[in-house]
Amino acid sequence: MTAHPPLAHVVRTLEALYPPSTAEGWDAVGLVTGDPAQPVRKILFAVDPVATVADEAIEWGADLIVTHHPLFLRPVHSIAATTFKGSLVHRLVRAGVGLYVAHTNADAAPRGVADALADAIGLVDRSPLVPASPAPDGGAHPVETGIGRVGRLEEPTTLRAFAQRVATALPATEQGVRVAGDLDATVSTVAVVGGSGDSLFDAVRSAGADVYVTADLRHHPASELRERAEFEGGAAGGPFLVDVAHFASEWPWLRYAAADLTERLADAGTVETRVSVRRTDPWTARIGSAPRA
């Protein structure tokens, strides 16, 4: 009879890969639903805990879903099935499907969201953009942990060609890739942050990055960064900006998570993993502006 690890063992393994203590204080990570004694045969990895992912998990017969984004980021007082999140929880519980979240703790980890994004676009000789702070017990996280990554391309290229590389490397979305800067400028040093990253512009500038790849860039921070760059360095001055869809920037991590968890569970029993390819980016269409007469 084939042995399968219990959910409790899978959770301990996930927490070894992505320690909850490294999550941001505002975050909500860990096990959301699931019986610790339940055997885990199939695990589905996805960016978002949404209805279509639940559909896929139930159709495939998954015992556990591992998502990057939390289902409940803020406290709730009810999970009644009269709400869309409560209904999702009821569906998962009835189907015997657990839900586990690795969010900001997966952003910073080795082979986490930042490393996966950096690998996808070809960065070498990289280090954390914002290294992890020393742990409260006086120790320190490994040097490779921290928010984002900064590194270099193996060969310098133009901003245009680099943006095309990013578009090719990441999942297709309606947003595509937005670029701010001289498309013919040469870029070599790149900073990346999966998810929303415009709060880290100062770190990007301090790192001397020619171009910054992240998501959810807002008008005012992006405008001010580029205005300052042009004031100090001319039109060809960096950092330039490459803005991708939030979902797309974090999706490459799923394959790393699936592979790393499978490897660590090898001695505990047989587990099958799947990376969801269902696009959970919320945008469904993009209509270009009409040219002016």
PDB file of C-alpha atoms in Angstrom:
ATOM      1  CA  MET A   1       0.000   0.000   0.000  1.00  0.00           C
ATOM      2  CA  THR A   2       1.404   3.394  -0.991  1.00  0.00           C
ATOM      3  CA  ALA A   3       2.192   5.700   1.932  1.00  0.00           C
ATOM      4  CA  HIS A   4       1.320   9.367   1.890  1.00  0.00           C
ATOM      5  CA  PRO A   5       2.534  11.976   4.400  1.00  0.00           C
ATOM      6  CA  PRO A   6      -0.025  13.495   6.770  1.00  0.00           C
ATOM      7  CA  LEU A   7      -0.926  17.147   6.350  1.00  0.00           C
ATOM      8  CA  ALA A   8       0.891  18.004   9.587  1.00  0.00           C
ATOM      9  CA  HIS A   9       4.160  16.731   8.099  1.00  0.00           C
ATOM     10  CA  VAL A  10       3.595  18.649   4.858  1.00  0.00           C
ATOM     11  CA  VAL A  11       2.967  21.827   6.854  1.00  0.00           C
ATOM     12  CA  ARG A  12       6.195  21.354   8.841  1.00  0.00           C
ATOM     13  CA  THR A  13       8.074  20.911   5.580  1.00  0.00           C
ATOM     14  CA  LEU A  14       6.552  24.053   4.073  1.00  0.00           C
ATOM     15  CA  GLU A  15       7.455  25.975   7.223  1.00  0.00           C
ATOM     16  CA  ALA A  16      11.048  24.796   6.913  1.00  0.00           C
ATOM     17  CA  LEU A  17      11.156  26.116   3.355  1.00  0.00           C
ATOM     18  CA  TYR A  18       9.321  29.345   4.184  1.00  0.00           C
ATOM     19  CA  PRO A  19       9.605  30.082   7.927  1.00  0.00           C
ATOM     20  CA  PRO A  20       6.499  31.938   9.149  1.00  0.00           C
ATOM     21  CA  SER A  21       8.766  34.045  11.385  1.00  0.00           C
ATOM     22  CA  THR A  22      10.148  35.735   8.249  1.00  0.00           C
ATOM     23  CA  ALA A  23       6.715  36.964   7.131  1.00  0.00           C
ATOM     24  CA  GLU A  24       5.890  40.631   7.528  1.00  0.00           C
ATOM     25  CA  GLY A  25       4.044  41.525  10.727  1.00  0.00           C
ATOM     26  CA  TRP A  26       0.852  42.438   8.849  1.00  0.00           C
ATOM     27  CA  ASP A  27       0.784  39.188   6.889  1.00  0.00           C
ATOM     28  CA  ALA A  28      -1.406  36.099   7.382  1.00  0.00           C
ATOM     29  CA  VAL A  29       0.420  32.897   6.462  1.00  0.00           C
ATOM     30  CA  GLY A  30       0.109  29.228   7.350  1.00  0.00           C
ATOM     31  CA  LEU A  31      -2.643  26.620   7.360  1.00  0.00           C
ATOM     32  CA  VAL A  32      -6.128  28.007   6.675  1.00  0.00           C
ATOM     33  CA  THR A  33      -8.156  24.804   6.353  1.00  0.00           C
ATOM     34  CA  GLY A  34      -7.329  21.142   6.733  1.00  0.00           C
ATOM     35  CA  ASP A  35      -7.112  18.232   9.179  1.00  0.00           C
ATOM     36  CA  PRO A  36      -3.487  17.715  10.303  1.00  0.00           C
ATOM     37  CA  ALA A  37      -4.016  13.935  10.317  1.00  0.00           C
ATOM     38  CA  GLN A  38      -5.292  13.823   6.736  1.00  0.00           C
ATOM     39  CA  PRO A  39      -3.039  11.989   4.246  1.00  0.00           C
ATOM     40  CA  VAL A  40      -1.835  14.209   1.423  1.00  0.00           C
ATOM     41  CA  ARG A  41      -1.618  12.573  -1.989  1.00  0.00           C
ATOM     42  CA  LYS A  42      -1.977  15.538  -4.345  1.00  0.00           C
ATOM     43  CA  ILE A  43      -0.951  19.187  -3.906  1.00  0.00           C
ATOM     44  CA  LEU A  44      -1.990  22.021  -6.214  1.00  0.00           C
ATOM     45  CA  PHE A  45       0.099  25.229  -6.303  1.00  0.00           C
ATOM     46  CA  ALA A  46      -1.488  28.539  -7.344  1.00  0.00           C
ATOM     47  CA  VAL A  47      -0.991  32.272  -6.880  1.00  0.00           C
ATOM     48  CA  ASP A  48      -4.523  33.068  -5.675  1.00  0.00           C
ATOM     49  CA  PRO A  49      -7.062  31.221  -3.484  1.00  0.00           C
ATOM     50  CA  VAL A  50     -10.019  31.888  -5.785  1.00  0.00           C
ATOM     51  CA  ALA A  51     -12.987  29.908  -7.089  1.00  0.00           C
ATOM     52  CA  THR A  52     -11.361  28.659 -10.298  1.00  0.00           C
ATOM     53  CA  VAL A  53      -8.403  27.289  -8.311  1.00  0.00           C
ATOM     54  CA  ALA A  54     -10.794  25.523  -5.941  1.00  0.00           C
ATOM     55  CA  ASP A  55     -12.562  24.080  -8.995  1.00  0.00           C
ATOM     56  CA  GLU A  56      -9.283  22.733 -10.350  1.00  0.00           C
ATOM     57  CA  ALA A  57      -8.272  21.272  -7.003  1.00  0.00           C
ATOM     58  CA  ILE A  58     -11.586  19.480  -6.500  1.00  0.00           C
ATOM     59  CA  GLU A  59     -11.730  18.225 -10.104  1.00  0.00           C
ATOM     60  CA  TRP A  60      -8.166  16.875  -9.850  1.00  0.00           C
ATOM     61  CA  GLY A  61      -8.758  15.314  -6.432  1.00  0.00           C
ATOM     62  CA  ALA A  62      -6.199  17.444  -4.592  1.00  0.00           C
ATOM     63  CA  ASP A  63      -5.849  17.123  -0.823  1.00  0.00           C
ATOM     64  CA  LEU A  64      -4.063  20.458  -0.414  1.00  0.00           C
ATOM     65  CA  ILE A  65      -3.798  23.803  -2.195  1.00  0.00           C
ATOM     66  CA  VAL A  66      -0.705  25.932  -1.570  1.00  0.00           C
ATOM     67  CA  THR A  67      -1.231  29.552  -2.595  1.00  0.00           C
ATOM     68  CA  HIS A  68       0.932  32.635  -2.442  1.00  0.00           C
ATOM     69  CA  HIS A  69      -1.806  35.111  -1.584  1.00  0.00           C
ATOM     70  CA  PRO A  70      -3.788  34.792   1.644  1.00  0.00           C
ATOM     71  CA  LEU A  71      -7.506  34.110   1.617  1.00  0.00           C
ATOM     72  CA  PHE A  72      -7.976  36.066   4.854  1.00  0.00           C
ATOM     73  CA  LEU A  73      -5.467  38.891   5.106  1.00  0.00           C
ATOM     74  CA  ARG A  74      -7.613  40.783   7.615  1.00  0.00           C
ATOM     75  CA  PRO A  75      -9.505  39.347  10.609  1.00  0.00           C
ATOM     76  CA  VAL A  76     -13.023  38.072   9.916  1.00  0.00           C
ATOM     77  CA  HIS A  77     -15.932  37.315  12.227  1.00  0.00           C
ATOM     78  CA  SER A  78     -17.787  34.878   9.996  1.00  0.00           C
ATOM     79  CA  ILE A  79     -17.084  32.269   7.353  1.00  0.00           C
ATOM     80  CA  ALA A  80     -20.747  31.739   6.551  1.00  0.00           C
ATOM     81  CA  ALA A  81     -21.360  30.397   3.058  1.00  0.00           C
ATOM     82  CA  THR A  82     -23.405  33.528   2.366  1.00  0.00           C
ATOM     83  CA  THR A  83     -20.107  35.339   1.597  1.00  0.00           C
ATOM     84  CA  PHE A  84     -17.837  34.549  -1.314  1.00  0.00           C
ATOM     85  CA  LYS A  85     -14.856  33.710   0.898  1.00  0.00           C
ATOM     86  CA  GLY A  86     -16.962  31.746   3.347  1.00  0.00           C
ATOM     87  CA  SER A  87     -18.488  29.796   0.470  1.00  0.00           C
ATOM     88  CA  LEU A  88     -14.998  28.932  -0.775  1.00  0.00           C
ATOM     89  CA  VAL A  89     -13.975  27.653   2.659  1.00  0.00           C
ATOM     90  CA  HIS A  90     -17.120  25.495   2.880  1.00  0.00           C
ATOM     91  CA  ARG A  91     -16.414  24.007  -0.554  1.00  0.00           C
ATOM     92  CA  LEU A  92     -12.849  23.126   0.402  1.00  0.00           C
ATOM     93  CA  VAL A  93     -13.839  21.611   3.753  1.00  0.00           C
ATOM     94  CA  ARG A  94     -16.633  19.528   2.220  1.00  0.00           C
ATOM     95  CA  ALA A  95     -14.208  18.246  -0.441  1.00  0.00           C
ATOM     96  CA  GLY A  96     -11.469  17.507   2.098  1.00  0.00           C
ATOM     97  CA  VAL A  97      -9.078  20.016   0.522  1.00  0.00           C
ATOM     98  CA  GLY A  98      -6.685  21.888   2.810  1.00  0.00           C
ATOM     99  CA  LEU A  99      -5.404  25.388   2.091  1.00  0.00           C
ATOM    100  CA  TYR A 100      -1.941  26.651   3.028  1.00  0.00           C
ATOM    101  CA  VAL A 101      -0.544  30.144   2.418  1.00  0.00           C
ATOM    102  CA  ALA A 102       3.114  31.171   1.961  1.00  0.00           C
ATOM    103  CA  HIS A 103       3.159  34.908   1.232  1.00  0.00           C
ATOM    104  CA  THR A 104       5.850  37.378   2.317  1.00  0.00           C
ATOM    105  CA  ASN A 105       7.801  34.505   3.880  1.00  0.00           C
ATOM    106  CA  ALA A 106       7.991  33.005   0.374  1.00  0.00           C
ATOM    107  CA  ASP A 107       8.956  36.369  -1.122  1.00  0.00           C
ATOM    108  CA  ALA A 108      12.204  36.515   0.842  1.00  0.00           C
ATOM    109  CA  ALA A 109      13.233  32.844   0.956  1.00  0.00           C
ATOM    110  CA  PRO A 110      15.981  31.211  -1.106  1.00  0.00           C
ATOM    111  CA  ARG A 111      14.327  29.929  -4.301  1.00  0.00           C
ATOM    112  CA  GLY A 112      11.326  32.005  -3.326  1.00  0.00           C
ATOM    113  CA  VAL A 113       9.335  34.524  -5.342  1.00  0.00           C
ATOM    114  CA  ALA A 114      12.236  36.944  -5.824  1.00  0.00           C
ATOM    115  CA  ASP A 115      14.726  34.281  -6.910  1.00  0.00           C
ATOM    116  CA  ALA A 116      12.225  32.693  -9.274  1.00  0.00           C
ATOM    117  CA  LEU A 117      11.523  36.036 -10.957  1.00  0.00           C
ATOM    118  CA  ALA A 118      15.242  36.809 -11.185  1.00  0.00           C
ATOM    119  CA  ASP A 119      15.924  33.425 -12.769  1.00  0.00           C
ATOM    120  CA  ALA A 120      13.060  33.811 -15.233  1.00  0.00           C
ATOM    121  CA  ILE A 121      14.579  36.983 -16.680  1.00  0.00           C
ATOM    122  CA  GLY A 122      18.196  35.811 -16.519  1.00  0.00           C
ATOM    123  CA  LEU A 123      19.863  37.635 -13.617  1.00  0.00           C
ATOM    124  CA  VAL A 124      23.244  36.429 -12.365  1.00  0.00           C
ATOM    125  CA  ASP A 125      25.536  37.461  -9.488  1.00  0.00           C
ATOM    126  CA  ARG A 126      22.537  38.595  -7.509  1.00  0.00           C
ATOM    127  CA  SER A 127      21.831  39.443  -3.889  1.00  0.00           C
ATOM    128  CA  PRO A 128      18.800  40.683  -1.909  1.00  0.00           C
ATOM    129  CA  LEU A 129      17.652  44.175  -2.758  1.00  0.00           C
ATOM    130  CA  VAL A 130      16.804  44.665   0.923  1.00  0.00           C
ATOM    131  CA  PRO A 131      18.653  42.030   3.009  1.00  0.00           C
ATOM    132  CA  ALA A 132      16.780  40.383   5.867  1.00  0.00           C
ATOM    133  CA  SER A 133      17.192  41.995   9.277  1.00  0.00           C
ATOM    134  CA  PRO A 134      18.783  40.034  12.136  1.00  0.00           C
ATOM    135  CA  ALA A 135      16.373  37.696  13.885  1.00  0.00           C
ATOM    136  CA  PRO A 136      15.060  38.692  17.352  1.00  0.00           C
ATOM    137  CA  ASP A 137      17.137  35.970  19.005  1.00  0.00           C
ATOM    138  CA  GLY A 138      20.337  37.642  17.877  1.00  0.00           C
ATOM    139  CA  GLY A 139      20.929  35.306  14.963  1.00  0.00           C
ATOM    140  CA  ALA A 140      20.608  36.251  11.322  1.00  0.00           C
ATOM    141  CA  HIS A 141      18.780  34.881   8.329  1.00  0.00           C
ATOM    142  CA  PRO A 142      20.998  33.403   5.604  1.00  0.00           C
ATOM    143  CA  VAL A 143      22.611  36.081   3.475  1.00  0.00           C
ATOM    144  CA  GLU A 144      20.530  35.147   0.438  1.00  0.00           C
ATOM    145  CA  THR A 145      17.247  36.048   2.112  1.00  0.00           C
ATOM    146  CA  GLY A 146      15.510  39.396   1.955  1.00  0.00           C
ATOM    147  CA  ILE A 147      13.138  41.436  -0.159  1.00  0.00           C
ATOM    148  CA  GLY A 148      13.701  41.423  -3.905  1.00  0.00           C
ATOM    149  CA  ARG A 149      16.909  40.718  -5.780  1.00  0.00           C
ATOM    150  CA  VAL A 150      19.442  42.838  -7.642  1.00  0.00           C
ATOM    151  CA  GLY A 151      21.880  41.388 -10.153  1.00  0.00           C
ATOM    152  CA  ARG A 152      23.197  41.757 -13.649  1.00  0.00           C
ATOM    153  CA  LEU A 153      22.396  40.443 -17.082  1.00  0.00           C
ATOM    154  CA  GLU A 154      25.035  38.210 -18.621  1.00  0.00           C
ATOM    155  CA  GLU A 155      25.268  40.681 -21.503  1.00  0.00           C
ATOM    156  CA  PRO A 156      24.088  44.308 -21.585  1.00  0.00           C
ATOM    157  CA  THR A 157      21.095  44.935 -23.803  1.00  0.00           C
ATOM    158  CA  THR A 158      18.655  47.675 -24.694  1.00  0.00           C
ATOM    159  CA  LEU A 159      15.695  48.497 -22.527  1.00  0.00           C
ATOM    160  CA  ARG A 160      13.464  47.525 -25.456  1.00  0.00           C
ATOM    161  CA  ALA A 161      15.025  44.075 -25.794  1.00  0.00           C
ATOM    162  CA  PHE A 162      15.013  43.561 -22.037  1.00  0.00           C
ATOM    163  CA  ALA A 163      11.328  44.420 -21.759  1.00  0.00           C
ATOM    164  CA  GLN A 164      10.607  41.944 -24.547  1.00  0.00           C
ATOM    165  CA  ARG A 165      12.573  39.318 -22.629  1.00  0.00           C
ATOM    166  CA  VAL A 166      10.422  39.937 -19.558  1.00  0.00           C
ATOM    167  CA  ALA A 167       7.232  39.707 -21.614  1.00  0.00           C
ATOM    168  CA  THR A 168       8.358  36.376 -23.058  1.00  0.00           C
ATOM    169  CA  ALA A 169       9.464  34.924 -19.713  1.00  0.00           C
ATOM    170  CA  LEU A 170       6.280  35.622 -17.740  1.00  0.00           C
ATOM    171  CA  PRO A 171       2.703  34.396 -18.185  1.00  0.00           C
ATOM    172  CA  ALA A 172       0.642  36.339 -20.701  1.00  0.00           C
ATOM    173  CA  THR A 173      -1.781  38.866 -19.209  1.00  0.00           C
ATOM    174  CA  GLU A 174      -4.014  41.568 -20.613  1.00  0.00           C
ATOM    175  CA  GLN A 175      -1.762  44.239 -19.114  1.00  0.00           C
ATOM    176  CA  GLY A 176       1.338  42.903 -20.797  1.00  0.00           C
ATOM    177  CA  VAL A 177       4.477  44.859 -19.921  1.00  0.00           C
ATOM    178  CA  ARG A 178       4.609  48.636 -19.434  1.00  0.00           C
ATOM    179  CA  VAL A 179       7.912  50.460 -19.791  1.00  0.00           C
ATOM    180  CA  ALA A 180       9.104  53.872 -18.608  1.00  0.00           C
ATOM    181  CA  GLY A 181      12.356  55.103 -20.124  1.00  0.00           C
ATOM    182  CA  ASP A 182      14.409  55.388 -23.292  1.00  0.00           C
ATOM    183  CA  LEU A 183      13.852  52.116 -25.159  1.00  0.00           C
ATOM    184  CA  ASP A 184      17.264  52.420 -26.835  1.00  0.00           C
ATOM    185  CA  ALA A 185      19.158  52.918 -23.559  1.00  0.00           C
ATOM    186  CA  THR A 186      21.584  50.192 -22.470  1.00  0.00           C
ATOM    187  CA  VAL A 187      20.742  48.236 -19.317  1.00  0.00           C
ATOM    188  CA  SER A 188      22.851  45.767 -17.396  1.00  0.00           C
ATOM    189  CA  THR A 189      22.032  45.908 -13.668  1.00  0.00           C
ATOM    190  CA  VAL A 190      18.480  44.868 -12.790  1.00  0.00           C
ATOM    191  CA  ALA A 191      16.415  44.933  -9.600  1.00  0.00           C
ATOM    192  CA  VAL A 192      13.290  42.802  -9.230  1.00  0.00           C
ATOM    193  CA  VAL A 193      10.481  42.561  -6.689  1.00  0.00           C
ATOM    194  CA  GLY A 194       7.547  40.219  -7.176  1.00  0.00           C
ATOM    195  CA  GLY A 195       4.197  41.842  -6.474  1.00  0.00           C
ATOM    196  CA  SER A 196       3.686  45.488  -5.548  1.00  0.00           C
ATOM    197  CA  GLY A 197       7.090  47.173  -5.401  1.00  0.00           C
ATOM    198  CA  ASP A 198       6.862  50.951  -5.679  1.00  0.00           C
ATOM    199  CA  SER A 199       7.598  51.379  -1.961  1.00  0.00           C
ATOM    200  CA  LEU A 200      11.165  50.233  -2.644  1.00  0.00           C
ATOM    201  CA  PHE A 201      12.287  52.896  -5.112  1.00  0.00           C
ATOM    202  CA  ASP A 202      14.908  54.237  -2.694  1.00  0.00           C
ATOM    203  CA  ALA A 203      16.472  50.776  -2.370  1.00  0.00           C
ATOM    204  CA  VAL A 204      16.482  50.418  -6.161  1.00  0.00           C
ATOM    205  CA  ARG A 205      18.294  53.729  -6.547  1.00  0.00           C
ATOM    206  CA  SER A 206      20.788  52.845  -3.810  1.00  0.00           C
ATOM    207  CA  ALA A 207      21.541  49.558  -5.554  1.00  0.00           C
ATOM    208  CA  GLY A 208      22.451  51.411  -8.755  1.00  0.00           C
ATOM    209  CA  ALA A 209      20.004  49.420 -10.867  1.00  0.00           C
ATOM    210  CA  ASP A 210      19.589  50.453 -14.489  1.00  0.00           C
ATOM    211  CA  VAL A 211      16.063  49.019 -14.590  1.00  0.00           C
ATOM    212  CA  TYR A 212      13.512  47.875 -12.042  1.00  0.00           C
ATOM    213  CA  VAL A 213      11.018  45.050 -12.695  1.00  0.00           C
ATOM    214  CA  THR A 214       7.980  44.906 -10.423  1.00  0.00           C
ATOM    215  CA  ALA A 215       4.175  45.183 -10.482  1.00  0.00           C
ATOM    216  CA  ASP A 216       1.328  47.511  -9.571  1.00  0.00           C
ATOM    217  CA  LEU A 217       3.261  50.717 -10.215  1.00  0.00           C
ATOM    218  CA  ARG A 218       1.187  53.803  -9.393  1.00  0.00           C
ATOM    219  CA  HIS A 219       1.224  57.017 -11.376  1.00  0.00           C
ATOM    220  CA  HIS A 220       2.713  59.445  -8.863  1.00  0.00           C
ATOM    221  CA  PRO A 221       5.599  57.318  -7.500  1.00  0.00           C
ATOM    222  CA  ALA A 222       6.543  56.199 -11.021  1.00  0.00           C
ATOM    223  CA  SER A 223       6.362  59.741 -12.405  1.00  0.00           C
ATOM    224  CA  GLU A 224       8.470  61.166  -9.594  1.00  0.00           C
ATOM    225  CA  LEU A 225      11.102  58.440  -9.931  1.00  0.00           C
ATOM    226  CA  ARG A 226      11.499  59.076 -13.637  1.00  0.00           C
ATOM    227  CA  GLU A 227      11.469  62.867 -13.228  1.00  0.00           C
ATOM    228  CA  ARG A 228      14.239  62.604 -10.648  1.00  0.00           C
ATOM    229  CA  ALA A 229      16.239  60.206 -12.825  1.00  0.00           C
ATOM    230  CA  GLU A 230      16.029  62.539 -15.825  1.00  0.00           C
ATOM    231  CA  PHE A 231      16.875  65.584 -13.710  1.00  0.00           C
ATOM    232  CA  GLU A 232      19.995  63.921 -12.317  1.00  0.00           C
ATOM    233  CA  GLY A 233      21.140  61.898 -15.312  1.00  0.00           C
ATOM    234  CA  GLY A 234      19.371  63.108 -18.431  1.00  0.00           C
ATOM    235  CA  ALA A 235      16.777  61.245 -20.483  1.00  0.00           C
ATOM    236  CA  ALA A 236      18.968  58.133 -20.579  1.00  0.00           C
ATOM    237  CA  GLY A 237      19.352  58.038 -16.799  1.00  0.00           C
ATOM    238  CA  GLY A 238      18.029  55.137 -14.775  1.00  0.00           C
ATOM    239  CA  PRO A 239      16.451  53.471 -13.119  1.00  0.00           C
ATOM    240  CA  PHE A 240      14.000  52.693 -15.881  1.00  0.00           C
ATOM    241  CA  LEU A 241      10.784  50.890 -15.008  1.00  0.00           C
ATOM    242  CA  VAL A 242       9.299  47.660 -16.300  1.00  0.00           C
ATOM    243  CA  ASP A 243       5.838  47.140 -14.842  1.00  0.00           C
ATOM    244  CA  VAL A 244       4.226  43.704 -15.145  1.00  0.00           C
ATOM    245  CA  ALA A 245       0.994  42.185 -13.864  1.00  0.00           C
ATOM    246  CA  HIS A 246       1.083  41.277 -10.169  1.00  0.00           C
ATOM    247  CA  PHE A 247       0.006  37.689 -10.888  1.00  0.00           C
ATOM    248  CA  ALA A 248       2.627  37.254 -13.602  1.00  0.00           C
ATOM    249  CA  SER A 249       5.489  38.450 -11.403  1.00  0.00           C
ATOM    250  CA  GLU A 250       4.784  35.813  -8.756  1.00  0.00           C
ATOM    251  CA  TRP A 251       3.743  32.826 -10.855  1.00  0.00           C
ATOM    252  CA  PRO A 252       7.304  31.547 -11.615  1.00  0.00           C
ATOM    253  CA  TRP A 253       7.736  30.717  -7.920  1.00  0.00           C
ATOM    254  CA  LEU A 254       5.069  28.015  -8.069  1.00  0.00           C
ATOM    255  CA  ARG A 255       7.326  25.626  -9.970  1.00  0.00           C
ATOM    256  CA  TYR A 256      10.141  26.126  -7.491  1.00  0.00           C
ATOM    257  CA  ALA A 257       7.798  25.529  -4.571  1.00  0.00           C
ATOM    258  CA  ALA A 258       6.390  22.363  -6.110  1.00  0.00           C
ATOM    259  CA  ALA A 259       9.845  20.957  -6.896  1.00  0.00           C
ATOM    260  CA  ASP A 260      11.352  21.850  -3.520  1.00  0.00           C
ATOM    261  CA  LEU A 261       8.432  20.465  -1.520  1.00  0.00           C
ATOM    262  CA  THR A 262       8.407  17.234  -3.551  1.00  0.00           C
ATOM    263  CA  GLU A 263      12.130  16.752  -2.931  1.00  0.00           C
ATOM    264  CA  ARG A 264      11.823  17.292   0.823  1.00  0.00           C
ATOM    265  CA  LEU A 265       8.847  14.965   1.139  1.00  0.00           C
ATOM    266  CA  ALA A 266      10.510  12.114  -0.770  1.00  0.00           C
ATOM    267  CA  ASP A 267      11.298  10.127   2.388  1.00  0.00           C
ATOM    268  CA  ALA A 268       7.858  10.673   3.922  1.00  0.00           C
ATOM    269  CA  GLY A 269       5.733   9.114   1.207  1.00  0.00           C
ATOM    270  CA  THR A 270       4.422   9.642  -2.295  1.00  0.00           C
ATOM    271  CA  VAL A 271       3.036  13.063  -3.205  1.00  0.00           C
ATOM    272  CA  GLU A 272       1.955  14.293  -6.628  1.00  0.00           C
ATOM    273  CA  THR A 273       2.168  18.029  -7.337  1.00  0.00           C
ATOM    274  CA  ARG A 274       0.673  20.247  -9.994  1.00  0.00           C
ATOM    275  CA  VAL A 275       1.224  23.919 -10.815  1.00  0.00           C
ATOM    276  CA  SER A 276      -2.026  25.571 -11.815  1.00  0.00           C
ATOM    277  CA  VAL A 277      -1.937  27.232 -15.211  1.00  0.00           C
ATOM    278  CA  ARG A 278      -5.316  28.887 -14.716  1.00  0.00           C
ATOM    279  CA  ARG A 279      -4.777  32.611 -15.041  1.00  0.00           C
ATOM    280  CA  THR A 280      -6.040  34.311 -11.904  1.00  0.00           C
ATOM    281  CA  ASP A 281      -5.050  37.808 -12.968  1.00  0.00           C
ATOM    282  CA  PRO A 282      -8.331  39.741 -12.550  1.00  0.00           C
ATOM    283  CA  TRP A 283      -8.080  41.758 -15.793  1.00  0.00           C
ATOM    284  CA  THR A 284      -9.845  40.217 -18.772  1.00  0.00           C
ATOM    285  CA  ALA A 285      -9.371  42.766 -21.559  1.00  0.00           C
ATOM    286  CA  ARG A 286      -7.322  45.779 -22.608  1.00  0.00           C
ATOM    287  CA  ILE A 287      -8.540  48.316 -25.147  1.00  0.00           C
ATOM    288  CA  GLY A 288      -5.908  50.622 -26.571  1.00  0.00           C
ATOM    289  CA  SER A 289      -6.511  54.344 -26.656  1.00  0.00           C
ATOM    290  CA  ALA A 290      -7.843  55.641 -29.964  1.00  0.00           C
ATOM    291  CA  PRO A 291      -5.274  57.734 -31.895  1.00  0.00           C
ATOM    292  CA  ARG A 292      -5.968  61.439 -31.897  1.00  0.00           C
ATOM    293  CA  ALA A 293      -6.814  63.077 -35.218  1.00  0.00           C
TER     294      ALA A 293
END
